[in-house]
PDB file of C-alpha atoms in Angstrom:
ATOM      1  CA  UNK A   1      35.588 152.680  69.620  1.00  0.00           C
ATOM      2  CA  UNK A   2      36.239 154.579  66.634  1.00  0.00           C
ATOM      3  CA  UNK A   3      36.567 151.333  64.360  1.00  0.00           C
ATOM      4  CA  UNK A   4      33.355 150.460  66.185  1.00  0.00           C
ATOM      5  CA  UNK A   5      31.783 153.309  65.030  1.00  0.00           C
ATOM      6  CA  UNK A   6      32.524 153.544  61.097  1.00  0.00           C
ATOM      7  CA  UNK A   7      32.070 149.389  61.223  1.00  0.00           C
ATOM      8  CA  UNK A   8      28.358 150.387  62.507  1.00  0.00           C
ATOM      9  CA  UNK A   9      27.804 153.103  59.807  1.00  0.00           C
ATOM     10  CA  UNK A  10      29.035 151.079  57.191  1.00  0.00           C
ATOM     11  CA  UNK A  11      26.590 148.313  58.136  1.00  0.00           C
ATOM     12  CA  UNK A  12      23.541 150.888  57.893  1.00  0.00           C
ATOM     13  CA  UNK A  13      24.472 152.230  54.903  1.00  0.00           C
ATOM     14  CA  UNK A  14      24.555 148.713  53.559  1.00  0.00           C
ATOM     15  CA  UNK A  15      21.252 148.088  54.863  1.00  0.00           C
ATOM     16  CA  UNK A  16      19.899 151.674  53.484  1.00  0.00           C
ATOM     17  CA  UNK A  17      20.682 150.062  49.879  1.00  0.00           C
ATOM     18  CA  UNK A  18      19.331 147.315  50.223  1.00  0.00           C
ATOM     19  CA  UNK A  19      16.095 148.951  51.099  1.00  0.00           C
ATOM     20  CA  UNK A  20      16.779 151.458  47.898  1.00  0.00           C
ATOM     21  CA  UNK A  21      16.902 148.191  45.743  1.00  0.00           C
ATOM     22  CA  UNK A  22      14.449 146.310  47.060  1.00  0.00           C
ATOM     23  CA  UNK A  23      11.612 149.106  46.972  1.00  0.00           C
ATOM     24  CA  UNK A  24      12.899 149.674  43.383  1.00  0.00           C
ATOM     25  CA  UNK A  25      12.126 146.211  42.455  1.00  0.00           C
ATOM     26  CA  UNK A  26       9.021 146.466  44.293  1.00  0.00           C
ATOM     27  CA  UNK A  27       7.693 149.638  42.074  1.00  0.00           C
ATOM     28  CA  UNK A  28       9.206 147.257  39.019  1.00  0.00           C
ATOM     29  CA  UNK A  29       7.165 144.416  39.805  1.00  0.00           C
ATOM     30  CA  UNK A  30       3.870 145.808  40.340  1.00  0.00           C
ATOM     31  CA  UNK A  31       4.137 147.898  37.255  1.00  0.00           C
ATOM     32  CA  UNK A  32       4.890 144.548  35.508  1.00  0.00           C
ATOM     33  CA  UNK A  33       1.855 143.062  36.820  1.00  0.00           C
ATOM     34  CA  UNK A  34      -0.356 145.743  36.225  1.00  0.00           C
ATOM     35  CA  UNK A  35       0.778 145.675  32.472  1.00  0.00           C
ATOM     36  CA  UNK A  36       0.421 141.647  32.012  1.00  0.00           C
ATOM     37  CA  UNK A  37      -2.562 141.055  34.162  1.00  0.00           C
ATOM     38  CA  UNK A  38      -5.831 142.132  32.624  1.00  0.00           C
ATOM     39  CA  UNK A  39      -8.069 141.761  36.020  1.00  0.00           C
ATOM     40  CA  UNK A  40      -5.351 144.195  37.852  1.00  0.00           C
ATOM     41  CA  UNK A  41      -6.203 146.711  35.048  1.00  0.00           C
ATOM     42  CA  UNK A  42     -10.147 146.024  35.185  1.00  0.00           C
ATOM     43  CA  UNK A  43      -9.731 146.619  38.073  1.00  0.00           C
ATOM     44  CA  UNK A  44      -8.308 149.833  38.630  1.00  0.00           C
ATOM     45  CA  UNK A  45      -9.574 151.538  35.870  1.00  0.00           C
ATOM     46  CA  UNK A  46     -12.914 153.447  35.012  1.00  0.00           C
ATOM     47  CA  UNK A  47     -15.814 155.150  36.755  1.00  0.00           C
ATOM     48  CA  UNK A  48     -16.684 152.620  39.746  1.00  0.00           C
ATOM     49  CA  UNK A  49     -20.015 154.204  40.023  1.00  0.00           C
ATOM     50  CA  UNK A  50     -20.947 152.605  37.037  1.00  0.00           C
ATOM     51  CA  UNK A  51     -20.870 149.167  36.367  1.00  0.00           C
ATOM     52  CA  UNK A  52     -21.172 146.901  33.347  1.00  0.00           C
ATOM     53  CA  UNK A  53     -23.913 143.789  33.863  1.00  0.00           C
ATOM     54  CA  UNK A  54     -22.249 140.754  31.825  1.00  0.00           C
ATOM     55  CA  UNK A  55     -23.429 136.870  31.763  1.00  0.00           C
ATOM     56  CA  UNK A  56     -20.049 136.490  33.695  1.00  0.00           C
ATOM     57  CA  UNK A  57     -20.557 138.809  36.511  1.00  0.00           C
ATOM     58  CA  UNK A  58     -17.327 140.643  36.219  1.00  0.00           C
ATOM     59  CA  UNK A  59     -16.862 143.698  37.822  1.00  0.00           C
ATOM     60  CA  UNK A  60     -16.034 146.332  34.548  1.00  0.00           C
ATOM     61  CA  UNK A  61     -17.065 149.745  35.396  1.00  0.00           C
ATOM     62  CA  UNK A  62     -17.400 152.538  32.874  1.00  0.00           C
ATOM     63  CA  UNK A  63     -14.222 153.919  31.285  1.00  0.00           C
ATOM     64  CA  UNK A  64     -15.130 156.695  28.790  1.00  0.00           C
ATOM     65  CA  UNK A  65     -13.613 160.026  28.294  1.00  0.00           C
ATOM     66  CA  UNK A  66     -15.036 162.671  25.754  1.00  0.00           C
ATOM     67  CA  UNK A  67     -13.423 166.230  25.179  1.00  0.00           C
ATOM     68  CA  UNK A  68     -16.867 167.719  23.836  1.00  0.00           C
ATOM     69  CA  UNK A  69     -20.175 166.536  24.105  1.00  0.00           C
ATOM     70  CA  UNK A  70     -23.719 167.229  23.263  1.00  0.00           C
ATOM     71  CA  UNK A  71     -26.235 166.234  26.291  1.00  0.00           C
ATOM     72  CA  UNK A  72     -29.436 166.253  24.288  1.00  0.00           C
ATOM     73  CA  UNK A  73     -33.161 166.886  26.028  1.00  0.00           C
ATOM     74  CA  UNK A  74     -35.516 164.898  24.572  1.00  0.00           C
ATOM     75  CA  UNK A  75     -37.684 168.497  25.130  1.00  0.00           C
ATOM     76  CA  UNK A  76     -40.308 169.675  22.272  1.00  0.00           C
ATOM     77  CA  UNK A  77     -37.792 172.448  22.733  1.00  0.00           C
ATOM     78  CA  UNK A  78     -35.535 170.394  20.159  1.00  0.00           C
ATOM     79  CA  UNK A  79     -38.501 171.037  17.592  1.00  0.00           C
ATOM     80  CA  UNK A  80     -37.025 173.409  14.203  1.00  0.00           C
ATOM     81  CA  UNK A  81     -33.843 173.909  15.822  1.00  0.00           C
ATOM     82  CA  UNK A  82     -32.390 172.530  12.526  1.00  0.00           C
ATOM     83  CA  UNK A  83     -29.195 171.505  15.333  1.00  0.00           C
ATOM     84  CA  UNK A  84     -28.744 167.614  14.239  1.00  0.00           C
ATOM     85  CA  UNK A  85     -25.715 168.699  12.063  1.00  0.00           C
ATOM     86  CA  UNK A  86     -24.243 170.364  14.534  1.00  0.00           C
ATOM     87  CA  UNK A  87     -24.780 168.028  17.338  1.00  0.00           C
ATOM     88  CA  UNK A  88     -23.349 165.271  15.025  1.00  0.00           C
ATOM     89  CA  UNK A  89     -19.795 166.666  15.344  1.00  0.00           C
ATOM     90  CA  UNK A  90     -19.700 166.313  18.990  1.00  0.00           C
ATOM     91  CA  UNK A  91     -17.181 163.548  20.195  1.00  0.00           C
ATOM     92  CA  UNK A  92     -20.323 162.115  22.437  1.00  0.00           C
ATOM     93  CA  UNK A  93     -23.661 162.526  21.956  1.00  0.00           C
ATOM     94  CA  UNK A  94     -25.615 161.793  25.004  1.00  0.00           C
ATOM     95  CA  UNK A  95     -28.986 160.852  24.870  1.00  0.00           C
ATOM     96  CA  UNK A  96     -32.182 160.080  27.600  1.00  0.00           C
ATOM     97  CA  UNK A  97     -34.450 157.027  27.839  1.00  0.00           C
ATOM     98  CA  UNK A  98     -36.265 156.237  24.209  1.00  0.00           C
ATOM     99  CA  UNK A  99     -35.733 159.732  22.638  1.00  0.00           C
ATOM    100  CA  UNK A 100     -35.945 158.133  19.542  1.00  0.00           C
ATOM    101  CA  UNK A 101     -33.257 160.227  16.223  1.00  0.00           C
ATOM    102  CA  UNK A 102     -35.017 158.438  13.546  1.00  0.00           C
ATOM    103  CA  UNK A 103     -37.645 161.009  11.666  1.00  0.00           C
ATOM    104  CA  UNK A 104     -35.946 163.900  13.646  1.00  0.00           C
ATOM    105  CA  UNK A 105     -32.132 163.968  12.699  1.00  0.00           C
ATOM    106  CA  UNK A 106     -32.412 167.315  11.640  1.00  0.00           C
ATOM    107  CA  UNK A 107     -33.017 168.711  14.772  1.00  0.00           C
ATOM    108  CA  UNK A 108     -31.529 166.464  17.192  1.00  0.00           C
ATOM    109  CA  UNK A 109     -29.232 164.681  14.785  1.00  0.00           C
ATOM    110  CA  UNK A 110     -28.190 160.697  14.407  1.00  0.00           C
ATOM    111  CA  UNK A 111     -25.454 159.720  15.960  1.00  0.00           C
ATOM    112  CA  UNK A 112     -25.582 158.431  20.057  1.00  0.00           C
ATOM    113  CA  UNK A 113     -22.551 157.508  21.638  1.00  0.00           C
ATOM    114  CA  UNK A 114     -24.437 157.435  25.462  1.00  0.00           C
ATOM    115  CA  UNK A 115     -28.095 156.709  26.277  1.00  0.00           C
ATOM    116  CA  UNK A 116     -28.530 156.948  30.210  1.00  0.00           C
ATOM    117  CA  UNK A 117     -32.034 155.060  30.693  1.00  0.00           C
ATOM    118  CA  UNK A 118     -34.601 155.150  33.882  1.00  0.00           C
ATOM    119  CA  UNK A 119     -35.573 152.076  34.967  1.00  0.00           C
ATOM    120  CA  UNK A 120     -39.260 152.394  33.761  1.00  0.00           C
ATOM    121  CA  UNK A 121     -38.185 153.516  30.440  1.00  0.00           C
ATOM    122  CA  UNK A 122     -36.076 149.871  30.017  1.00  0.00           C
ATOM    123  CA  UNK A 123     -39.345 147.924  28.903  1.00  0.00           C
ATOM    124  CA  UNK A 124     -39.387 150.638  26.286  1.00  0.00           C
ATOM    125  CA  UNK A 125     -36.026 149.811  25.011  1.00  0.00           C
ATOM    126  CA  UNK A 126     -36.844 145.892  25.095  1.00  0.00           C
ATOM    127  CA  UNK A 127     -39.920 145.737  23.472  1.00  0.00           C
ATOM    128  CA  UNK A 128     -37.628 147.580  20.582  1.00  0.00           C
ATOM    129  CA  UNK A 129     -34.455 145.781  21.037  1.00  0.00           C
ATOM    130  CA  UNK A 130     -33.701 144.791  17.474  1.00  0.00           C
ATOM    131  CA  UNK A 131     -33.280 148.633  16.935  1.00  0.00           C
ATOM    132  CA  UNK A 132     -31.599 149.856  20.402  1.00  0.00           C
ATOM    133  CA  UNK A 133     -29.538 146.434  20.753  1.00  0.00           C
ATOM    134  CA  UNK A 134     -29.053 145.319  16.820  1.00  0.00           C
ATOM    135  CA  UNK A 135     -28.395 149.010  15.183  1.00  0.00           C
ATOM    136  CA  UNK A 136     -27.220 150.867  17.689  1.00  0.00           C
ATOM    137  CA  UNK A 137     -25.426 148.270  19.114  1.00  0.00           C
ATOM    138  CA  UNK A 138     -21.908 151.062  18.777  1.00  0.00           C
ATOM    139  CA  UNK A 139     -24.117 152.738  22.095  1.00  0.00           C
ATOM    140  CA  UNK A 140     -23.516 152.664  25.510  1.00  0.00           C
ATOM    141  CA  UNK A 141     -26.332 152.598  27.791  1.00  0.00           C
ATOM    142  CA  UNK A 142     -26.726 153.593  31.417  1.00  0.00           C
ATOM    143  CA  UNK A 143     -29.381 152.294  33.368  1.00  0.00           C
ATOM    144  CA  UNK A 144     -30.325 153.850  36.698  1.00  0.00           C
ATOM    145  CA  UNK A 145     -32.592 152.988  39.378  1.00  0.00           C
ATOM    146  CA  UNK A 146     -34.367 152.017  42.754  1.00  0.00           C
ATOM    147  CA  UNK A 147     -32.478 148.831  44.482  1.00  0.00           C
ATOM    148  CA  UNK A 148     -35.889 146.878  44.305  1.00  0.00           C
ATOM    149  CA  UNK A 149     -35.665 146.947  40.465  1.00  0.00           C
ATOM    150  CA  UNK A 150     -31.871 146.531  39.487  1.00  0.00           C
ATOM    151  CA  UNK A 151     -30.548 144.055  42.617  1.00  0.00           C
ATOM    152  CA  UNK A 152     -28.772 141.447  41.064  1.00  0.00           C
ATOM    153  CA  UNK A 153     -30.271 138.562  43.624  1.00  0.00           C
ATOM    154  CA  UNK A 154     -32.521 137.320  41.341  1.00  0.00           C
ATOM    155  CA  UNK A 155     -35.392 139.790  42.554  1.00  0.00           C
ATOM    156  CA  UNK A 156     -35.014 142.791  40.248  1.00  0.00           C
ATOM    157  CA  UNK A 157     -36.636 142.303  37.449  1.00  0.00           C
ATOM    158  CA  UNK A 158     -35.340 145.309  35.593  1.00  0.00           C
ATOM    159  CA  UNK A 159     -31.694 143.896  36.382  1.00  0.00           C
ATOM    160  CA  UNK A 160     -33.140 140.652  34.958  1.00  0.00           C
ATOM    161  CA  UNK A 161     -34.062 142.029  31.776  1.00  0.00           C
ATOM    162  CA  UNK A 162     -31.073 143.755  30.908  1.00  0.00           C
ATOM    163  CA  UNK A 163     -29.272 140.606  31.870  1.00  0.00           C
ATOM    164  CA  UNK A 164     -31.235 138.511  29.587  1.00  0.00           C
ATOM    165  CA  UNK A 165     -30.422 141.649  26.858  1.00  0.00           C
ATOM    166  CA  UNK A 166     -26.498 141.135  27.617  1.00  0.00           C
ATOM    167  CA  UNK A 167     -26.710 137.147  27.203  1.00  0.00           C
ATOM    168  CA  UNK A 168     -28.409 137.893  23.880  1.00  0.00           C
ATOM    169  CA  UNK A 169     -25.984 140.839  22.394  1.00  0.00           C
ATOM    170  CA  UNK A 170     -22.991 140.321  23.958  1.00  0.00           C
ATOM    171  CA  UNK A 171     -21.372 143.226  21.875  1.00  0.00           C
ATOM    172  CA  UNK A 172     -23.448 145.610  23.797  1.00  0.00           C
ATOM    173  CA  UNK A 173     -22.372 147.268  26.666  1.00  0.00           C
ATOM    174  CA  UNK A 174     -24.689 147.992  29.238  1.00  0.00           C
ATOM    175  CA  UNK A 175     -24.300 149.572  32.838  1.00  0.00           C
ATOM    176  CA  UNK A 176     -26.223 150.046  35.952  1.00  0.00           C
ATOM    177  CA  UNK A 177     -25.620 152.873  38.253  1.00  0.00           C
ATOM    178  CA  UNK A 178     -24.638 151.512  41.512  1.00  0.00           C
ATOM    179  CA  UNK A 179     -26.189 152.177  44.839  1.00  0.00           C
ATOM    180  CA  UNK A 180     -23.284 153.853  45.971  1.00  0.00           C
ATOM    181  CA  UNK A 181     -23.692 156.018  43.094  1.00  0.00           C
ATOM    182  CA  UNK A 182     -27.211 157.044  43.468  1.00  0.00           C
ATOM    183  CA  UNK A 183     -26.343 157.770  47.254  1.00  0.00           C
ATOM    184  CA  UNK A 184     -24.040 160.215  45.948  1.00  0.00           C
ATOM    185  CA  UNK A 185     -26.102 161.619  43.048  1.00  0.00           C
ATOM    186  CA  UNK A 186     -28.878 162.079  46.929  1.00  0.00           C
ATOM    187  CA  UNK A 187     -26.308 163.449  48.418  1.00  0.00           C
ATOM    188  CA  UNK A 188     -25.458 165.756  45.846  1.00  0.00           C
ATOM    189  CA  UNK A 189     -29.077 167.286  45.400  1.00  0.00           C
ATOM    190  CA  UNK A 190     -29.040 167.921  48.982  1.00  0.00           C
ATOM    191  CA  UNK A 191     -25.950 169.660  49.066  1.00  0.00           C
ATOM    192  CA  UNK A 192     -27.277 172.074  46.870  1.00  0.00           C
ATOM    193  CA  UNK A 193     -30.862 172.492  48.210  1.00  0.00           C
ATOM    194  CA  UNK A 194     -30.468 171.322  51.949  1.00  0.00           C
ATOM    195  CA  UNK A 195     -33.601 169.047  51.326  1.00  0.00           C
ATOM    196  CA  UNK A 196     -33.340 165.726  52.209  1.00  0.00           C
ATOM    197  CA  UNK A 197     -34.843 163.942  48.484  1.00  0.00           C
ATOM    198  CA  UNK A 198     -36.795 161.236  50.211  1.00  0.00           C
ATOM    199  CA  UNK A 199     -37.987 162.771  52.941  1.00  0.00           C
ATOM    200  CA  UNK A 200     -39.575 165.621  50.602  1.00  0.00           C
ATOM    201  CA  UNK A 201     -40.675 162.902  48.108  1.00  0.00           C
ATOM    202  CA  UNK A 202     -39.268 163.597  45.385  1.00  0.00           C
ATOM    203  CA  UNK A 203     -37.427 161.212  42.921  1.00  0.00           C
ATOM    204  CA  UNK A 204     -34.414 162.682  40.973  1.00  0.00           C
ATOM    205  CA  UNK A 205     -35.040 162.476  37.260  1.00  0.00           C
ATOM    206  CA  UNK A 206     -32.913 160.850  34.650  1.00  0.00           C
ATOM    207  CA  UNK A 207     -31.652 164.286  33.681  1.00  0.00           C
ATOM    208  CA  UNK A 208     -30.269 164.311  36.842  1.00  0.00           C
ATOM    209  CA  UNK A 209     -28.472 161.314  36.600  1.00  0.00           C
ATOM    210  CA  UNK A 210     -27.078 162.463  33.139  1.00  0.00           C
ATOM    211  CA  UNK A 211     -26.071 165.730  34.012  1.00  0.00           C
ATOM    212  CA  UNK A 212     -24.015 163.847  36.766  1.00  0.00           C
ATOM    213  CA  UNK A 213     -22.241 161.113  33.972  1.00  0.00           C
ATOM    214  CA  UNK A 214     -21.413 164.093  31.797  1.00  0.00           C
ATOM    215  CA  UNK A 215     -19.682 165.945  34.265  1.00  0.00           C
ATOM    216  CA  UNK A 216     -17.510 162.541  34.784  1.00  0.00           C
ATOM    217  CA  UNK A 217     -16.657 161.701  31.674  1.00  0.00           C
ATOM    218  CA  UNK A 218     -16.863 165.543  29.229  1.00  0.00           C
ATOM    219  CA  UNK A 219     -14.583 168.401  29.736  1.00  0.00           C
ATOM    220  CA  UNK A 220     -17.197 170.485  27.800  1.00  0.00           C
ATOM    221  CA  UNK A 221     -20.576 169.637  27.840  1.00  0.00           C
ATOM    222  CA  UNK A 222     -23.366 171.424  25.728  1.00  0.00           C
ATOM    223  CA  UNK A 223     -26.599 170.887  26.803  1.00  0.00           C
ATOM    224  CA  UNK A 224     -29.173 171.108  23.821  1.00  0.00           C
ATOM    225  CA  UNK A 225     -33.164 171.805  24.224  1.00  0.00           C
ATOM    226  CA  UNK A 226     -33.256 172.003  28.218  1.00  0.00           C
ATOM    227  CA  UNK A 227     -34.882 175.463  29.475  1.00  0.00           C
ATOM    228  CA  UNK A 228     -33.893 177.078  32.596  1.00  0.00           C
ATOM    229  CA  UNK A 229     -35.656 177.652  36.139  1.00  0.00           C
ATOM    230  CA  UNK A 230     -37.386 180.541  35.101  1.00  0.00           C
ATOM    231  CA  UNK A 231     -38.571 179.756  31.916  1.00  0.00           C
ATOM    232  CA  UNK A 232     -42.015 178.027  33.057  1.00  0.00           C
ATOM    233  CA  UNK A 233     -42.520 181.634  34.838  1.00  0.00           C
ATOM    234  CA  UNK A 234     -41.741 184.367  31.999  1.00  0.00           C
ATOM    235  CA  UNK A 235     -45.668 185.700  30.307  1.00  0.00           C
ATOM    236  CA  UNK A 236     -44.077 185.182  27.132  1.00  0.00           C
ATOM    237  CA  UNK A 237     -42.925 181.471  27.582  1.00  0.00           C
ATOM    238  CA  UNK A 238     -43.859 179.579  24.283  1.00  0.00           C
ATOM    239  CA  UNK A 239     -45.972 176.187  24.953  1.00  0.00           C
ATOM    240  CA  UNK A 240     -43.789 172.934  23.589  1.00  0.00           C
ATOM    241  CA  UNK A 241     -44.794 169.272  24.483  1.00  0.00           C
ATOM    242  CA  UNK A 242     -42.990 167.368  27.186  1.00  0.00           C
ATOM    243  CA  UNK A 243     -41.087 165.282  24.534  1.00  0.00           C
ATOM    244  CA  UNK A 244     -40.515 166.436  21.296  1.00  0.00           C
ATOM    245  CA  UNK A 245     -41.508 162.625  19.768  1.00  0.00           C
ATOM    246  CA  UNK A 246     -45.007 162.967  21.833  1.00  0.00           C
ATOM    247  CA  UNK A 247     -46.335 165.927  19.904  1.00  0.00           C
ATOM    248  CA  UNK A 248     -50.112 166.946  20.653  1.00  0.00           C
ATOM    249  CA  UNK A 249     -50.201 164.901  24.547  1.00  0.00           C
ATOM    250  CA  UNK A 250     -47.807 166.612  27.372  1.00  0.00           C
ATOM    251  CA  UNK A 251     -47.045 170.255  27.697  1.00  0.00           C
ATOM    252  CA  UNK A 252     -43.873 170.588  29.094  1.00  0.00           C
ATOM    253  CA  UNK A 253     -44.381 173.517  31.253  1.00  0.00           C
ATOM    254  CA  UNK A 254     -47.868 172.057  32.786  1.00  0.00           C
ATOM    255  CA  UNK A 255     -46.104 168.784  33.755  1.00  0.00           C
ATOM    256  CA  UNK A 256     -42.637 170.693  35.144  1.00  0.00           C
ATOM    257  CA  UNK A 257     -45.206 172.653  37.491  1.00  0.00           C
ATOM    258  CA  UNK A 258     -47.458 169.718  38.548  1.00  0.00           C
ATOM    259  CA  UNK A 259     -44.084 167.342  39.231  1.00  0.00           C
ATOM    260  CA  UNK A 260     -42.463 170.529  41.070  1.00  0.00           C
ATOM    261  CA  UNK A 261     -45.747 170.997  43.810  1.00  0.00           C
ATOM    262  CA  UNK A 262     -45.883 167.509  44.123  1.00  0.00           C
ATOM    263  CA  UNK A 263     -46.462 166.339  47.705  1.00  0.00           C
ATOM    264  CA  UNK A 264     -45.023 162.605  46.596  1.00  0.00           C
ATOM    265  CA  UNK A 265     -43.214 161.025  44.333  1.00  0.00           C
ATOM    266  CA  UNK A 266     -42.467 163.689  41.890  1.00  0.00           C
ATOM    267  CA  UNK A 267     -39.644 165.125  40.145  1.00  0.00           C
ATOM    268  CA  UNK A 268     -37.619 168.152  40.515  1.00  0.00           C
ATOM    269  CA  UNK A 269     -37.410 169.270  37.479  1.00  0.00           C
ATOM    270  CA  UNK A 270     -37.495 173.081  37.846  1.00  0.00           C
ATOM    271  CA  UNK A 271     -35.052 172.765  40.717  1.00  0.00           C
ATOM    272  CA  UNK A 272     -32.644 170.844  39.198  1.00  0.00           C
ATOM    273  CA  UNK A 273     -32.673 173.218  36.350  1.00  0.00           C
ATOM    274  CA  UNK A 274     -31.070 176.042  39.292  1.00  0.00           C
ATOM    275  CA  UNK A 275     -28.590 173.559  40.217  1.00  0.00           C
ATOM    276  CA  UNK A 276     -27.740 172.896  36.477  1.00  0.00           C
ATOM    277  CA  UNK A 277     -27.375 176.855  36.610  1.00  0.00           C
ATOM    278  CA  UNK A 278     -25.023 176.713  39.648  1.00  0.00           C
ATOM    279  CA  UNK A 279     -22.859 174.362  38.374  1.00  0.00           C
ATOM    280  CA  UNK A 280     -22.171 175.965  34.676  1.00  0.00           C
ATOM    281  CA  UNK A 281     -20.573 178.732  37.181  1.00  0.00           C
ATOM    282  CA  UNK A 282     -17.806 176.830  38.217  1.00  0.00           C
ATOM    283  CA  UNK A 283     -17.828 173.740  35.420  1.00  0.00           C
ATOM    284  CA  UNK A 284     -17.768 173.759  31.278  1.00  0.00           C
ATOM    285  CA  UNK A 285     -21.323 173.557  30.862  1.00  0.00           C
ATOM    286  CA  UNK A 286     -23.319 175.434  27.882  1.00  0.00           C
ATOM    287  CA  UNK A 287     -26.954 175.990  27.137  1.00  0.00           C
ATOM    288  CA  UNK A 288     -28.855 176.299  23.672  1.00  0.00           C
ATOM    289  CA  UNK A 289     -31.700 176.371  22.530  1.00  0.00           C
ATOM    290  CA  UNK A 290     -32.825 178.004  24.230  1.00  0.00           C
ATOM    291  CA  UNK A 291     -29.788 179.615  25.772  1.00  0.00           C
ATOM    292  CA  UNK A 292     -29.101 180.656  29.435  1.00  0.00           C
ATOM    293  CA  UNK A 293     -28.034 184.201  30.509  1.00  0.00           C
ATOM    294  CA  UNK A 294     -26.177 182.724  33.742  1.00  0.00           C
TER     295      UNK A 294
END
């Protein structure tokens, strides 16, 4: 019985090292694999809320990472703030829709490594492509909006046109933001508010939506030109246009308070500005120009 027993404990520990080995070779392999096949690395890599429209269909999402970066309004608030130098040193600059640098580099400088675009501003892009797609073709632009506009059926005809924009400057890389990740960007405004978005009406603007990239892919972000929930409600608030390339049309406070008491289909834009405020409390998020006192 004895010999019985050590012949049965010899066996197992024979078996135990075969396990040892094989699971080692396991680990070996797939690391191996990973290294030598490029779609196992496409795929496991980058934000997967974002993803890349190519002529090819390939799923690429977004893989970026800056230390520091400069989100910059495209506010009238950007007017003599004499900041494009400074913004300029940033690792990535982010920019919004058409905010145009040319003719206003020394406030809001010249260099753009993101542009995160609405939907209705993309016609705005195309009808300038040879300067968004040609000369700042080093940019990386990501598109958001409704499912009607950007499904890739055939049917969305803003998906369409940034399709046609890929086949023609393949350099370029352009993204959409998922469905998914506009569920979450909902969900995430109705954490903080307890409002349901569509059922109040209200659409989430693109500084939303860029306020949410820069959180995934800056350590520090520095938010240039965007003014604060209260500022619309201080006496001594100065008057700036909406868009500091639109000079003598919007005023930004008028249209923040009209969009804000909108019954439907307006934006948030003063309440987003509190959340903004929430989050620099527990994130690496600073405001100038005007600055916050959080």
């Amino acid at each position: 019985m004895k010999g019985r027993g050590l012949d049965m404990k010899f066996k197992m520990l024979h078996w135990l090292s075969l396990l040892s080995l094989s699971l080692t070779l396991l680990v070996w392999l797939g690391h191996v694999i990973t290294q030598h096949d490029p779609m196992v690395v496409v795929q496991n890599r980058g934000l997967r809320g974002y993803m890349r429209i190519t002529p090819h269909r390939t799923e690429q999402f977004l893989d970026l990472h800056c230390n520091q970066c400069a989100l910059v309004s495209s506010s009238g608030q950007m007017l003599r703030t004499g900041a494009g130098e400074e913004i300029d040193k940033f690792d990535c600059v982010i920019r919004m829709n058409n905010a145009p640098t040319r003719g206003f580099e020394q406030d809001v400088g010249n260099r753009t490594k993101v542009r995160v675009v609405s939907h209705t501003s993309v016609p705005l892009l195309v009808k300038n492509e040879s300067y968004f797609f040609q000369q700042s073709a080093n940019t990386t632009y990501v598109v958001w909006g409704p499912d009607r506009n950007m499904r890739q059926d055939g049917k969305g005809h803003i998906f369409n046109a940034l399709l046609k924009i890929a086949k023609s400057y393949p350099k370029v890389r352009i993204y959409t933001v998922t469905k998914e990740q506009i569920q979450y960007c909902d969900s995430m405004f109705q954490n903080e508010t307890g409002k349901d978005r569509m059922k109040t009406g209200a659409f989430l603007s693109t500084g939303f939506f860029t306020m949410i990239l820069a959180l995934d892919i800056c350590d520090r972000i520095h938010v240039y030109g965007m003014i604060d929930d209260n500022y619309c409600s201080r006496a001594n608030h100065g008057d700036v246009p909406y868009h500091y390339y639109e000079q003598g049309r919007l005023n930004e406070c008028k249209m923040y308070n009209v969009h804000e008491h909108a019954k439907r289909g307006g934006h948030r834009f003063i309440t987003e500005k509190a959340i903004y405020a929430k989050w620099a409390t527990h994130h690496q998020i600073e405001f100038k120009y005007p600055s916050w006192s959080l």
